[in-house]
Tab-separated table of C-alpha atoms in Angstrom:
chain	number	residue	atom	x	y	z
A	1	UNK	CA	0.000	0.000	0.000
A	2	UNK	CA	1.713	3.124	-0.830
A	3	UNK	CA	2.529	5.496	2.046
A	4	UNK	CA	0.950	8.745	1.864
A	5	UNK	CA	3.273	11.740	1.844
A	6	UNK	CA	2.961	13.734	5.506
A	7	UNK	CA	1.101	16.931	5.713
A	8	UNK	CA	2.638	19.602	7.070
A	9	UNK	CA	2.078	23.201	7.439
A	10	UNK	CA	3.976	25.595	5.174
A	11	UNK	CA	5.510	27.447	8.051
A	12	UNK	CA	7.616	24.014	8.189
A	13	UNK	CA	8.386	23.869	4.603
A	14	UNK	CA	9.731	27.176	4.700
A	15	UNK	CA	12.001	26.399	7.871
A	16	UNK	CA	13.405	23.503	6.123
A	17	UNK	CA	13.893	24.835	2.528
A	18	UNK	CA	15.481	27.821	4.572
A	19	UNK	CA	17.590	25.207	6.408
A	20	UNK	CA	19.318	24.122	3.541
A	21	UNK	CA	20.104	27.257	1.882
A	22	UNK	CA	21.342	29.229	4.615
A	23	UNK	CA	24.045	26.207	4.974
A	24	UNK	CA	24.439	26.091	1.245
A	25	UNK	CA	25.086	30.143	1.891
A	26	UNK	CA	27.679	29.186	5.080
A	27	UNK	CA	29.708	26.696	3.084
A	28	UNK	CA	30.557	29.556	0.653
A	29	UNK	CA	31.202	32.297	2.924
A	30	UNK	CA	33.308	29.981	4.860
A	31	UNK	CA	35.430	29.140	2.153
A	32	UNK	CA	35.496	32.823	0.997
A	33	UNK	CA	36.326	33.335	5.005
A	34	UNK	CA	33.276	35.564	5.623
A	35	UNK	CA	30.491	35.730	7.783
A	36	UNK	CA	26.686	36.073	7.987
A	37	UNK	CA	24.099	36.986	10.251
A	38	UNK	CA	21.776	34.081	10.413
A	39	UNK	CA	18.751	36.153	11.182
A	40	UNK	CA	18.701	37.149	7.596
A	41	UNK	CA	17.639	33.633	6.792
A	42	UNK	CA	15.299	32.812	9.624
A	43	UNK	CA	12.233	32.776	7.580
A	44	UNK	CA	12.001	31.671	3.750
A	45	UNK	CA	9.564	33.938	2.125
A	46	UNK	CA	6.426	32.727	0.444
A	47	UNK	CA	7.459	33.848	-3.349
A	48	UNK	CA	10.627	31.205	-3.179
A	49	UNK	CA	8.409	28.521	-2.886
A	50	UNK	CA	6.812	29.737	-6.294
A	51	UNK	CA	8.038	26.900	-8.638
A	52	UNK	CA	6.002	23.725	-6.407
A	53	UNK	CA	2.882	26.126	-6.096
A	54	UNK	CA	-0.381	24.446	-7.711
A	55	UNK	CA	-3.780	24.662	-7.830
A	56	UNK	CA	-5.160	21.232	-8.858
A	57	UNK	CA	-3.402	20.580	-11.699
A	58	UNK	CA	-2.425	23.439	-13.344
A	59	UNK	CA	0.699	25.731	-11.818
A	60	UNK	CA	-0.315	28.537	-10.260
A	61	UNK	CA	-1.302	31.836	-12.320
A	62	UNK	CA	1.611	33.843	-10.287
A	63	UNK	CA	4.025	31.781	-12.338
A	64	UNK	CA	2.712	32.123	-15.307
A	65	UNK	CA	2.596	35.731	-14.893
A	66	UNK	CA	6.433	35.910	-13.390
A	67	UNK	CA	7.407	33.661	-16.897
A	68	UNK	CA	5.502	36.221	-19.015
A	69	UNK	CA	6.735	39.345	-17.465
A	70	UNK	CA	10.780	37.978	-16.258
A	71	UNK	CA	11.632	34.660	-17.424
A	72	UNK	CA	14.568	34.698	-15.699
A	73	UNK	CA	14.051	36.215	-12.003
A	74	UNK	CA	16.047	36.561	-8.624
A	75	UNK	CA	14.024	34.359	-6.198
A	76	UNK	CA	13.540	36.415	-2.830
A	77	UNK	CA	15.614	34.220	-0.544
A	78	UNK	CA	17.653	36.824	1.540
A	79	UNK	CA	21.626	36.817	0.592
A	80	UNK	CA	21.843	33.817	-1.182
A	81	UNK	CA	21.905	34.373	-5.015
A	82	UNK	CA	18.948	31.890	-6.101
A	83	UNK	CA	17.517	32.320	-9.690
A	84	UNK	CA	14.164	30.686	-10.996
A	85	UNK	CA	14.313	30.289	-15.116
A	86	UNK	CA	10.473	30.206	-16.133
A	87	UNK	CA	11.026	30.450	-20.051
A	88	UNK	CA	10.897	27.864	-21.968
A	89	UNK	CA	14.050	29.043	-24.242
A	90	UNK	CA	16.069	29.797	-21.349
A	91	UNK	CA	15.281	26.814	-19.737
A	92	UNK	CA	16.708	24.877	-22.578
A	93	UNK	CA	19.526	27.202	-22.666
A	94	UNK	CA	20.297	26.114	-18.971
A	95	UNK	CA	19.637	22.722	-19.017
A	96	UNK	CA	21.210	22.376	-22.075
A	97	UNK	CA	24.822	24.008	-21.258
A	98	UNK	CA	26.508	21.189	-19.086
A	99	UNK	CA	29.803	23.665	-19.760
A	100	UNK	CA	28.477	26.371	-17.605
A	101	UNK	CA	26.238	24.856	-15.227
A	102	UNK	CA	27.121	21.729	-13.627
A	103	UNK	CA	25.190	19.059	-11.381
A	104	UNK	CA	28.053	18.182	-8.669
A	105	UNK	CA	26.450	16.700	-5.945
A	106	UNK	CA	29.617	17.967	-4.197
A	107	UNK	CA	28.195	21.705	-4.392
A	108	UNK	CA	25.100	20.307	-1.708
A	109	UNK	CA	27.570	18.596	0.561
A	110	UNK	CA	27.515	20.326	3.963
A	111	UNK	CA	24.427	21.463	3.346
A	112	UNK	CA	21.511	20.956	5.799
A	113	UNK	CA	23.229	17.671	7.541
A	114	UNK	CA	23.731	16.757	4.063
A	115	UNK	CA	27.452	14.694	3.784
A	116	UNK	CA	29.848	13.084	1.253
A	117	UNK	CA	28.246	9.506	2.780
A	118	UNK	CA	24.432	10.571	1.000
A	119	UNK	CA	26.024	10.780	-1.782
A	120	UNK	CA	23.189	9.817	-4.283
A	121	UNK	CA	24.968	8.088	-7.466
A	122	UNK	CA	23.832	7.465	-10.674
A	123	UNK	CA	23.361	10.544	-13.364
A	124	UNK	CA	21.265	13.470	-11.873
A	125	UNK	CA	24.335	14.831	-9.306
A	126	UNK	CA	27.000	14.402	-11.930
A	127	UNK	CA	29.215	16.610	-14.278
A	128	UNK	CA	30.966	14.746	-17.767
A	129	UNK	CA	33.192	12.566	-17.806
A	130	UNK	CA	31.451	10.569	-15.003
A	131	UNK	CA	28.201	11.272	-16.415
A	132	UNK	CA	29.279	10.349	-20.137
A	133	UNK	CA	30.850	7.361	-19.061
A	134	UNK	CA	27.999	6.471	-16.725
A	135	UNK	CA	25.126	7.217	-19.257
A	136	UNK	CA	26.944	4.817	-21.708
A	137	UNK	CA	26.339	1.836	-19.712
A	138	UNK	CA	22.876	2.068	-19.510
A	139	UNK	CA	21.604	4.153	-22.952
A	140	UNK	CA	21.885	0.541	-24.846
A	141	UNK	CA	19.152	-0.817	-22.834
A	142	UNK	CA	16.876	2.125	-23.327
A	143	UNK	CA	16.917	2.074	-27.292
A	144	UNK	CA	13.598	1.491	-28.913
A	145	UNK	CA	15.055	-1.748	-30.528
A	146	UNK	CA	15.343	-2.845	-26.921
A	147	UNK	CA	12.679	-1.452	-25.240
A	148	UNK	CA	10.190	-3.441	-27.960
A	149	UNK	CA	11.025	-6.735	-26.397
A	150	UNK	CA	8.827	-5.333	-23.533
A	151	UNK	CA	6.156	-4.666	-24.974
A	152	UNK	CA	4.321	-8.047	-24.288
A	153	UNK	CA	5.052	-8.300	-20.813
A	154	UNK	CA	3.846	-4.336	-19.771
A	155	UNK	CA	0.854	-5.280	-21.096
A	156	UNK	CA	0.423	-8.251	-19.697
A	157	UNK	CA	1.457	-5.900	-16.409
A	158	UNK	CA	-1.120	-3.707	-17.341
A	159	UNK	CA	-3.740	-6.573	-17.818
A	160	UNK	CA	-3.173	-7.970	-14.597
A	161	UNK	CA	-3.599	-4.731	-12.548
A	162	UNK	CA	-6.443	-4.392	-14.072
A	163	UNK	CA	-8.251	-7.578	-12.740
A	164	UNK	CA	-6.124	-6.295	-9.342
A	165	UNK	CA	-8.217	-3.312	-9.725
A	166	UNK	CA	-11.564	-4.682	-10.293
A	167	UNK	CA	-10.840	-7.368	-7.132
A	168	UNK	CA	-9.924	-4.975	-4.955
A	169	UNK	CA	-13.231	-2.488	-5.672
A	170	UNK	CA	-16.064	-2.859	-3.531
A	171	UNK	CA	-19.928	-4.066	-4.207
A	172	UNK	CA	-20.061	-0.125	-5.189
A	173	UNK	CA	-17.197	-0.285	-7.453
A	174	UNK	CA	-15.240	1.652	-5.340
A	175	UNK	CA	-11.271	1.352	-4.891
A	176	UNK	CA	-8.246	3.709	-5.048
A	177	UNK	CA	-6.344	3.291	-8.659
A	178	UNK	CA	-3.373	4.940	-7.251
A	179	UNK	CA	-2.922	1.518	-4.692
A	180	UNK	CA	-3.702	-0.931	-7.393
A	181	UNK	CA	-3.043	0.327	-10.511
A	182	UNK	CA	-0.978	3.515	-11.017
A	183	UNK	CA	1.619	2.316	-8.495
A	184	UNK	CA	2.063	-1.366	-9.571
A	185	UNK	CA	1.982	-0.957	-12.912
A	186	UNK	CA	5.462	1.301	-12.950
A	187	UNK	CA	6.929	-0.701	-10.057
A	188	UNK	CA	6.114	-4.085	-11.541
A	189	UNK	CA	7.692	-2.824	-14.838
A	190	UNK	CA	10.931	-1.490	-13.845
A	191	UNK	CA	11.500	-4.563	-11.224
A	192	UNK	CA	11.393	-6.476	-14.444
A	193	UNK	CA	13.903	-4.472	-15.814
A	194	UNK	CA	16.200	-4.232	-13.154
A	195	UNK	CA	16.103	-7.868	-11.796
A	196	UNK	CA	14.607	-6.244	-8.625
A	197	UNK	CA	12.295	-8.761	-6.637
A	198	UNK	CA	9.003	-7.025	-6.843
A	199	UNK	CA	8.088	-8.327	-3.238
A	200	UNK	CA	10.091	-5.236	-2.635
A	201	UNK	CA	7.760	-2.741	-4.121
A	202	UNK	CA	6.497	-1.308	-0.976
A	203	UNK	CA	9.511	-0.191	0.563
A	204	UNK	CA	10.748	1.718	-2.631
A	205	UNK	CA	7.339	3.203	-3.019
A	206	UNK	CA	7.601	5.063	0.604
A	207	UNK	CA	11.205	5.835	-0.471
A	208	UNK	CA	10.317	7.444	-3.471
A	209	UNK	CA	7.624	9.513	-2.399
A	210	UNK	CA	10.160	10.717	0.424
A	211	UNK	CA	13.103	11.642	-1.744
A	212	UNK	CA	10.627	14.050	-3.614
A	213	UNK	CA	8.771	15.626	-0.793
A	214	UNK	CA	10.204	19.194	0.052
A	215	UNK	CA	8.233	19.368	3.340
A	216	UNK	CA	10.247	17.068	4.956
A	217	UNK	CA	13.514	18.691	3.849
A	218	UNK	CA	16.742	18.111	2.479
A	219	UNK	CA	17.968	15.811	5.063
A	220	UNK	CA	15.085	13.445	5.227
A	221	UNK	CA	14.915	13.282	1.343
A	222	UNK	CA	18.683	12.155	1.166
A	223	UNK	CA	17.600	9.806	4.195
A	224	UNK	CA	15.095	7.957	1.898
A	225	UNK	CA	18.279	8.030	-1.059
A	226	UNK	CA	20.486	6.191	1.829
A	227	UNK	CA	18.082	3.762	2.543
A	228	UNK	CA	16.651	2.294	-0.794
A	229	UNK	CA	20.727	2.564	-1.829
A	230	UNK	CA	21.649	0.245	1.545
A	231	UNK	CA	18.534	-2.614	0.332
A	232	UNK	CA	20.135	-2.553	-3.616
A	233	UNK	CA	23.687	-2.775	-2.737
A	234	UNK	CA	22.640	-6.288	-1.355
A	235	UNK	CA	20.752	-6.866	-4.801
A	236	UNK	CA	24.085	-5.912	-6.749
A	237	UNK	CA	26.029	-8.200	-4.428
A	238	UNK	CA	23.923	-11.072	-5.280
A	239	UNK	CA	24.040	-9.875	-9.381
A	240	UNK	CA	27.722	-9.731	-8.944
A	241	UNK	CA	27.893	-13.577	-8.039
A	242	UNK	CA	24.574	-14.707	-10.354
A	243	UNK	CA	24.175	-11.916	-13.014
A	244	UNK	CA	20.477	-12.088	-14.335
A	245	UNK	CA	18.864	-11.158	-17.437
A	246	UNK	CA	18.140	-7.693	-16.132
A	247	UNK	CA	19.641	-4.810	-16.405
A	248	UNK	CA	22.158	-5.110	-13.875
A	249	UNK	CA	23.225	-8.294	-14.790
A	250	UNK	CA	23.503	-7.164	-18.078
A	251	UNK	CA	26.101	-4.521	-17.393
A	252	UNK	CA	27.797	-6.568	-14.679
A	253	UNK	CA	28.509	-9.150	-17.619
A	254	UNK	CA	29.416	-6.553	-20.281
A	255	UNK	CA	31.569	-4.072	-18.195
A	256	UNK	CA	32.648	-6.391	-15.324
A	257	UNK	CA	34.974	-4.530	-12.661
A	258	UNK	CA	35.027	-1.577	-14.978
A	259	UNK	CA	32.207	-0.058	-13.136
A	260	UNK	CA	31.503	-0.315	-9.176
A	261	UNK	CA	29.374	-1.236	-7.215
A	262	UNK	CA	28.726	2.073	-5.917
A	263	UNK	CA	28.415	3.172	-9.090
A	264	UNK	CA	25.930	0.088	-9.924
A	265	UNK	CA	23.887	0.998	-6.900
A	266	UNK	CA	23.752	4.246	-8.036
A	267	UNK	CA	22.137	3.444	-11.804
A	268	UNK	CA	20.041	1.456	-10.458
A	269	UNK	CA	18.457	3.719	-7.572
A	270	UNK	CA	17.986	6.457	-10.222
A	271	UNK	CA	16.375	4.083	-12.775
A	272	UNK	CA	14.196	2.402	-10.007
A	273	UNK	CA	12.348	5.406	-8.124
A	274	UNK	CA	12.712	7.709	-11.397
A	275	UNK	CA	10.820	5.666	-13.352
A	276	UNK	CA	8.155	4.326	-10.701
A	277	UNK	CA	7.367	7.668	-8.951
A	278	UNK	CA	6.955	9.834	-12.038
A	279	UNK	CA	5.403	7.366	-14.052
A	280	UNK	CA	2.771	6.600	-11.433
A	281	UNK	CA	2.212	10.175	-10.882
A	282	UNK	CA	1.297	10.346	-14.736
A	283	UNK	CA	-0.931	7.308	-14.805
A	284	UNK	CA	-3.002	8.948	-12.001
A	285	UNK	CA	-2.795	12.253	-13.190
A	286	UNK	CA	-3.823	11.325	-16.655
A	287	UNK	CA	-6.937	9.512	-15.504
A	288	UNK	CA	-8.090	12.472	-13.916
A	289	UNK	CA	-7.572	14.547	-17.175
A	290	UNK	CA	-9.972	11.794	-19.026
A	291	UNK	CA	-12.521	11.726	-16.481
A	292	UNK	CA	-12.671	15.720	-15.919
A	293	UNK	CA	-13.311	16.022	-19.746
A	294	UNK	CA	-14.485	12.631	-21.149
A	295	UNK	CA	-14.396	13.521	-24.405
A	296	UNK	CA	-10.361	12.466	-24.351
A	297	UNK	CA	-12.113	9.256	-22.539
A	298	UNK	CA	-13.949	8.670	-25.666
A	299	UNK	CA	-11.937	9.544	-27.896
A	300	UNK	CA	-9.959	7.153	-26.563
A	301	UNK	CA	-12.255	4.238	-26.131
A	302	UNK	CA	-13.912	4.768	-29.426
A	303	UNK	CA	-11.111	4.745	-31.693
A	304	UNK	CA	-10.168	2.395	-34.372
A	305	UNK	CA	-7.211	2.310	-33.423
A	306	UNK	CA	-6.311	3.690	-29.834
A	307	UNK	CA	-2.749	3.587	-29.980
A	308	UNK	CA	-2.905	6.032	-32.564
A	309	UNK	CA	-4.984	8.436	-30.118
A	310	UNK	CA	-2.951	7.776	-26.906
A	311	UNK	CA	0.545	8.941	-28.873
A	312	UNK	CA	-0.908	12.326	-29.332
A	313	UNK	CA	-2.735	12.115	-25.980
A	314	UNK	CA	0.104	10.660	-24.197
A	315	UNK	CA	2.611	13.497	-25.770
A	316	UNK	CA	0.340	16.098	-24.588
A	317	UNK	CA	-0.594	15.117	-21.304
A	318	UNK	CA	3.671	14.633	-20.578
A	319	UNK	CA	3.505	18.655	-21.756
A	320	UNK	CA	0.611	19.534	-19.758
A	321	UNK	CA	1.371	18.111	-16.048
A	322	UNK	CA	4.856	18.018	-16.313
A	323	UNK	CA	4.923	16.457	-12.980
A	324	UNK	CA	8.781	16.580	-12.263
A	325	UNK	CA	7.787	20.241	-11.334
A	326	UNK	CA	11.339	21.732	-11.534
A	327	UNK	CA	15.158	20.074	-12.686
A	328	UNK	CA	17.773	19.124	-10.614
A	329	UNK	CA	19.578	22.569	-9.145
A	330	UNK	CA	22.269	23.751	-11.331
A	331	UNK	CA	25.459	25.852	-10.086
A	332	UNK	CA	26.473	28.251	-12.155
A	333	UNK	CA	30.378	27.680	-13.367
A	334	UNK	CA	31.154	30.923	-14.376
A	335	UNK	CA	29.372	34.574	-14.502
A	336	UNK	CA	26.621	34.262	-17.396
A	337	UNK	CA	23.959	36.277	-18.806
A	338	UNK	CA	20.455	34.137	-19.655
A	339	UNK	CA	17.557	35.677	-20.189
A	340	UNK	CA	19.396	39.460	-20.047
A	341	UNK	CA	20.123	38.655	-16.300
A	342	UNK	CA	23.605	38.707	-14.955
A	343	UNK	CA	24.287	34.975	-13.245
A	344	UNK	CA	27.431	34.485	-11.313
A	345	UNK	CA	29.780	32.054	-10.732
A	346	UNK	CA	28.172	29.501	-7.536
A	347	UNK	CA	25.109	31.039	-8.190
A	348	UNK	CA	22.094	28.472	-7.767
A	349	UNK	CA	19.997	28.309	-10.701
A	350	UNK	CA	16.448	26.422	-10.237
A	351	UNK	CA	14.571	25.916	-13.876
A	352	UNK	CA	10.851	25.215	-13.512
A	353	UNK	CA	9.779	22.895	-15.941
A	354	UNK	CA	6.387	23.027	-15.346
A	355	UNK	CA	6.602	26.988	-16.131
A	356	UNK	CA	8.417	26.385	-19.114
A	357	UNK	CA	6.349	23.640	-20.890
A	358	UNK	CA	3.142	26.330	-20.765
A	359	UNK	CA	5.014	29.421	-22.132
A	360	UNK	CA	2.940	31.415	-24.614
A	361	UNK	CA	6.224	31.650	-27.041
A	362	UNK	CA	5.052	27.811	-28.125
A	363	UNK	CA	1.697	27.944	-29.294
A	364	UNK	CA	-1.933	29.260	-28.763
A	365	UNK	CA	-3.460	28.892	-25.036
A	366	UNK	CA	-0.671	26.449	-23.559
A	367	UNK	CA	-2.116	26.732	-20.250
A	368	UNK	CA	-5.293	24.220	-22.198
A	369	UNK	CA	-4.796	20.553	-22.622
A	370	UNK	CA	-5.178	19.860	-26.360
A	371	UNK	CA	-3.712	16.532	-27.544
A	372	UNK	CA	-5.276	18.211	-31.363
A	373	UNK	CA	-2.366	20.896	-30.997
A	374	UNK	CA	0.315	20.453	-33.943
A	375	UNK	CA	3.540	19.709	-31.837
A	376	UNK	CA	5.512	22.224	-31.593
A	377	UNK	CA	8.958	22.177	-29.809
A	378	UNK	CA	10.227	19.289	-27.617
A	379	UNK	CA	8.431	19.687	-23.998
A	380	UNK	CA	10.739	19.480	-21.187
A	381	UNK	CA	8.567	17.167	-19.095
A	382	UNK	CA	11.889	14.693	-19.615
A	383	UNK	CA	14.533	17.367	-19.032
A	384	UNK	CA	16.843	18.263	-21.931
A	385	UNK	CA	20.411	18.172	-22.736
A	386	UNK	CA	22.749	15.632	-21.307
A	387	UNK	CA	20.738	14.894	-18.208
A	388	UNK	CA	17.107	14.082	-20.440
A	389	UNK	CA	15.427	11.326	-18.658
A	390	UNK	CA	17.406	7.896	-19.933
A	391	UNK	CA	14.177	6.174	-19.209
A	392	UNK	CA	11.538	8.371	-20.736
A	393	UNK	CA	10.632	6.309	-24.044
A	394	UNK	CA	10.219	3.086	-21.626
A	395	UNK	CA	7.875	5.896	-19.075
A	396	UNK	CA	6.198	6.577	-23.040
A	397	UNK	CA	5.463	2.696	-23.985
A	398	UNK	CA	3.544	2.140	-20.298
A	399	UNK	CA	1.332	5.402	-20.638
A	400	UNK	CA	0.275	4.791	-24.035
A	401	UNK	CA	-0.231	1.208	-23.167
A	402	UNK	CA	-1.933	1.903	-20.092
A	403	UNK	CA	-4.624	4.420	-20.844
A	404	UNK	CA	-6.238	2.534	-24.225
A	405	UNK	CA	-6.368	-0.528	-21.835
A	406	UNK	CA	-8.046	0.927	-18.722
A	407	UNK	CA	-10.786	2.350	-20.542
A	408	UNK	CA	-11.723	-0.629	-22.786
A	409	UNK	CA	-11.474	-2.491	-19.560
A	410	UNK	CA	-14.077	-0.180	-17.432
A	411	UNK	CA	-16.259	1.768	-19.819
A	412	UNK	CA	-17.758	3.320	-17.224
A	413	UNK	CA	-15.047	4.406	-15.068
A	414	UNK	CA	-15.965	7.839	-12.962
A	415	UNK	CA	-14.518	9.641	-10.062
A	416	UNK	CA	-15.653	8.225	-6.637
A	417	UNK	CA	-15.377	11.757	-4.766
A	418	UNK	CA	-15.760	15.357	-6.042
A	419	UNK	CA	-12.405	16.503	-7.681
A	420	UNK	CA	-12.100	19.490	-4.539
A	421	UNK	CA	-11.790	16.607	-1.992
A	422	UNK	CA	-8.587	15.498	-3.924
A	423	UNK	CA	-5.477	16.018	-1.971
A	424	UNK	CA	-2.642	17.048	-3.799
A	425	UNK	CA	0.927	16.250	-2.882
A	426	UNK	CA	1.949	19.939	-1.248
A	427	UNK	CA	5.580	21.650	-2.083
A	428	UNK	CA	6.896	18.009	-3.830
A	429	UNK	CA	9.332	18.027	-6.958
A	430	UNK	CA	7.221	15.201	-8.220
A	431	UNK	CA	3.578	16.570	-8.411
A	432	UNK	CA	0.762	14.042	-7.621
A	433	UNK	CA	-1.591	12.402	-5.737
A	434	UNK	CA	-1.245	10.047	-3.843
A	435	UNK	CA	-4.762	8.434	-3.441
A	436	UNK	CA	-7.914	8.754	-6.466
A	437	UNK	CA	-10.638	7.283	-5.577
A	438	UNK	CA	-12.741	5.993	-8.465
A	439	UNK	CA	-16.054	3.931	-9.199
A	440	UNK	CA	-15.439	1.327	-12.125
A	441	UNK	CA	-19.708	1.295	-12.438
């Protein structure tokens, strides 16, 4: 049963958000042999916490506006040099310089309790070479030509979640989709992949959910990193003396003692929660998107051919939600100018992806979900540049899978509570719910 992230009051987001800047702040003046008085940073104000602001499913119209009228900005955290990058072009232009913004995890160490030990791995905390030579081992498995051979088994996933579903509903039809469909499916899947045993599923569901949530800070979301890293460095152990057909033992055979085992744990952390959490998030997400406006439900249902409609569906709805709300902070290698605005060297740079992927510079009413709209540029609900999700086609293949076969399933699928009494994940990276209660009659 997946564990439902902890509500919190704002007042404590703030505290810990503020927590790990003002010792991101410290560890610079330190080295610069300065000092600061901490009562600067006491209280993070309610503007910084802008880019994980929404209301239902859409960002808030204060971003939107900020994007439109600065789409590069200062955020208003006192003396440390934060800027949010709401454009869509300058986000690319960010995410897509590797040169003169880099990833180091090393820039967050001594941050908020945060030490060389949580060091995360895999390819979201780290620069070229390691990242090239990283990336290499595991792009082969995430080519189309390899990613067909799963075909058959997600939907034979898919298939069985959905007689999960329908045993788990009550005599009213009633049960939670997130719980046995929206979860599994993605875990299930990426088990597979990895050579993971599924009967672990739980435990990286609560771990993923916790690495993501802001309002239990910094320190508690590198907590949840340690912990799901500590189970798979037994499940590399065990690859190392019986490799499998997974993914790990797949690289284990091909590369051998060329890569580690903390570099192995790594991969497979990332690949494992960043392909269940986000995917999961979609599946839900997108289900509430059909039944709000069941014409896409239809559309879908009724088609000749529904694959065809879920590409264009599927492609949209990634634009849309963009549920990995904002990339991976970037620290700024040397003084730049993006957007017109002066960025120097250390300076944090946070790009909100969710801002960018509605900017009025692509199209006609982006703030609408139209899966008729001609596509325009690549939406950044993946990332871009060097640090694009390795795993999104596979996250692609389960969605459009997914959707065509839930609503063929249960025609007459409908929400089970009015969408107000929906409870949003509040101040998380990944946007979602984490419960959606429907009626399959």
């Amino acid at each position: 049963m997946p564990i439902a992230t902890p509500i919190r009051t704002v007042r404590t987001a703030r505290t810990s958000i503020a927590g790990w800047l003002t010792r991101r702040y410290l560890s610079r003046l330190r080295r610069k042999g300065t000092t600061l008085d901490l009562n600067a940073l006491s209280k993070l104000p309610e503007p910084a916490l802008l880019p994980l602001r929404r209301n239902g499913l859409d960002p808030v119209p204060e971003i939107g506006a900020l994007r439109d009228r600065e789409p590069v900005s200062r955020l208003p955290v006192p003396a440390v040099p934060v800027w949010l990058v709401t454009g869509y072009d300058e986000a690319k232009e960010v995410l897509g310089d590797a040169r003169a913004f880099s990833n180091d995890f090393a820039h967050l160490v001594g941050t908020n309790g945060v030490a060389e030990h949580h060091e995360p791995g895999g390819l979201g905390f780290a620069d070229p070479p390691d990242h090239t030579r990283l990336r290499r081992l595991l792009t082969p498995e995430f080519t189309m030509r390899r990613l067909n051979r799963l075909t058959p088994l997600i939907h034979s996933i898919i298939e069985e979640r959905l007689d999960a579903l329908e045993a788990a509903a009550d005599a009213d039809g009633r049960v939670d989709l997130v719980e046995h469909f929206a979860l599994p499916v993605p875990a299930l899947v990426i088990c597979e992949l990895l050579g993971v045993p599924y009967e672990e599923r739980d435990a990286f569901q609560q771990f993923s959910v916790a690495r993501f949530d802001v309002l239990g800070g910094l320190g508690a979301s590198f907590g949840a990193i340690s912990q799901s890293r500590e189970y798979l460095r037994g499940v590399i152990e065990q690859q190392r003396r019986e490799p499998g057909d997974g993914l790990l033992g797949m690289i284990i055979r091909e590369h051998g003692d060329a890569v580690t085992d903390e570099e192995l744990t790594g991969l497979a952390d990332g690949v494992l929660t960043g392909g269940l959490e986000t995917t999961a998030s979609m599946l839900a997400l997108g289900t509430l998107v059909m039944l709000q406006d069941r014409t896409h439900f239809t559309a879908i249902r009724e088609a000749e051919d529904p694959g065809a409609v879920a590409t264009p569906f599927v492609d949209e709805l990634l634009r849309h939600l963009t549920v990995v709300q904002t990339a991976f902070p970037r620290f700024a290698r040397e003084d730049t100018v993006i957007g017109g605005q002066a960025i120097s060297a250390g300076d944090i740079v946070i790009v909100s992806l969710s801002a960018a992927d509605r900017d009025k510079r692509l199209g006609p009413e982006m703030d609408a979900f139209d899966p008729s709209r001609p596509p325009a540029s690549s939406h950044l609900a993946f990332g871009y540049g060097i640090h694009r999700c390795v795993g999104a086609e596979l996250g692609r293949m389960e969605l459009r899978a997914a959707f065509p076969l839930l609503v063929e399933r249960f025609p007459a699928l409908r929400l089970a509570v009015e969408p107000q009494e929906l409870e949003f994940r509040k101040l998380s990276i990944v946007y979602g719910v984490d419960s959606l209660p429907v009626r399959l009659k």
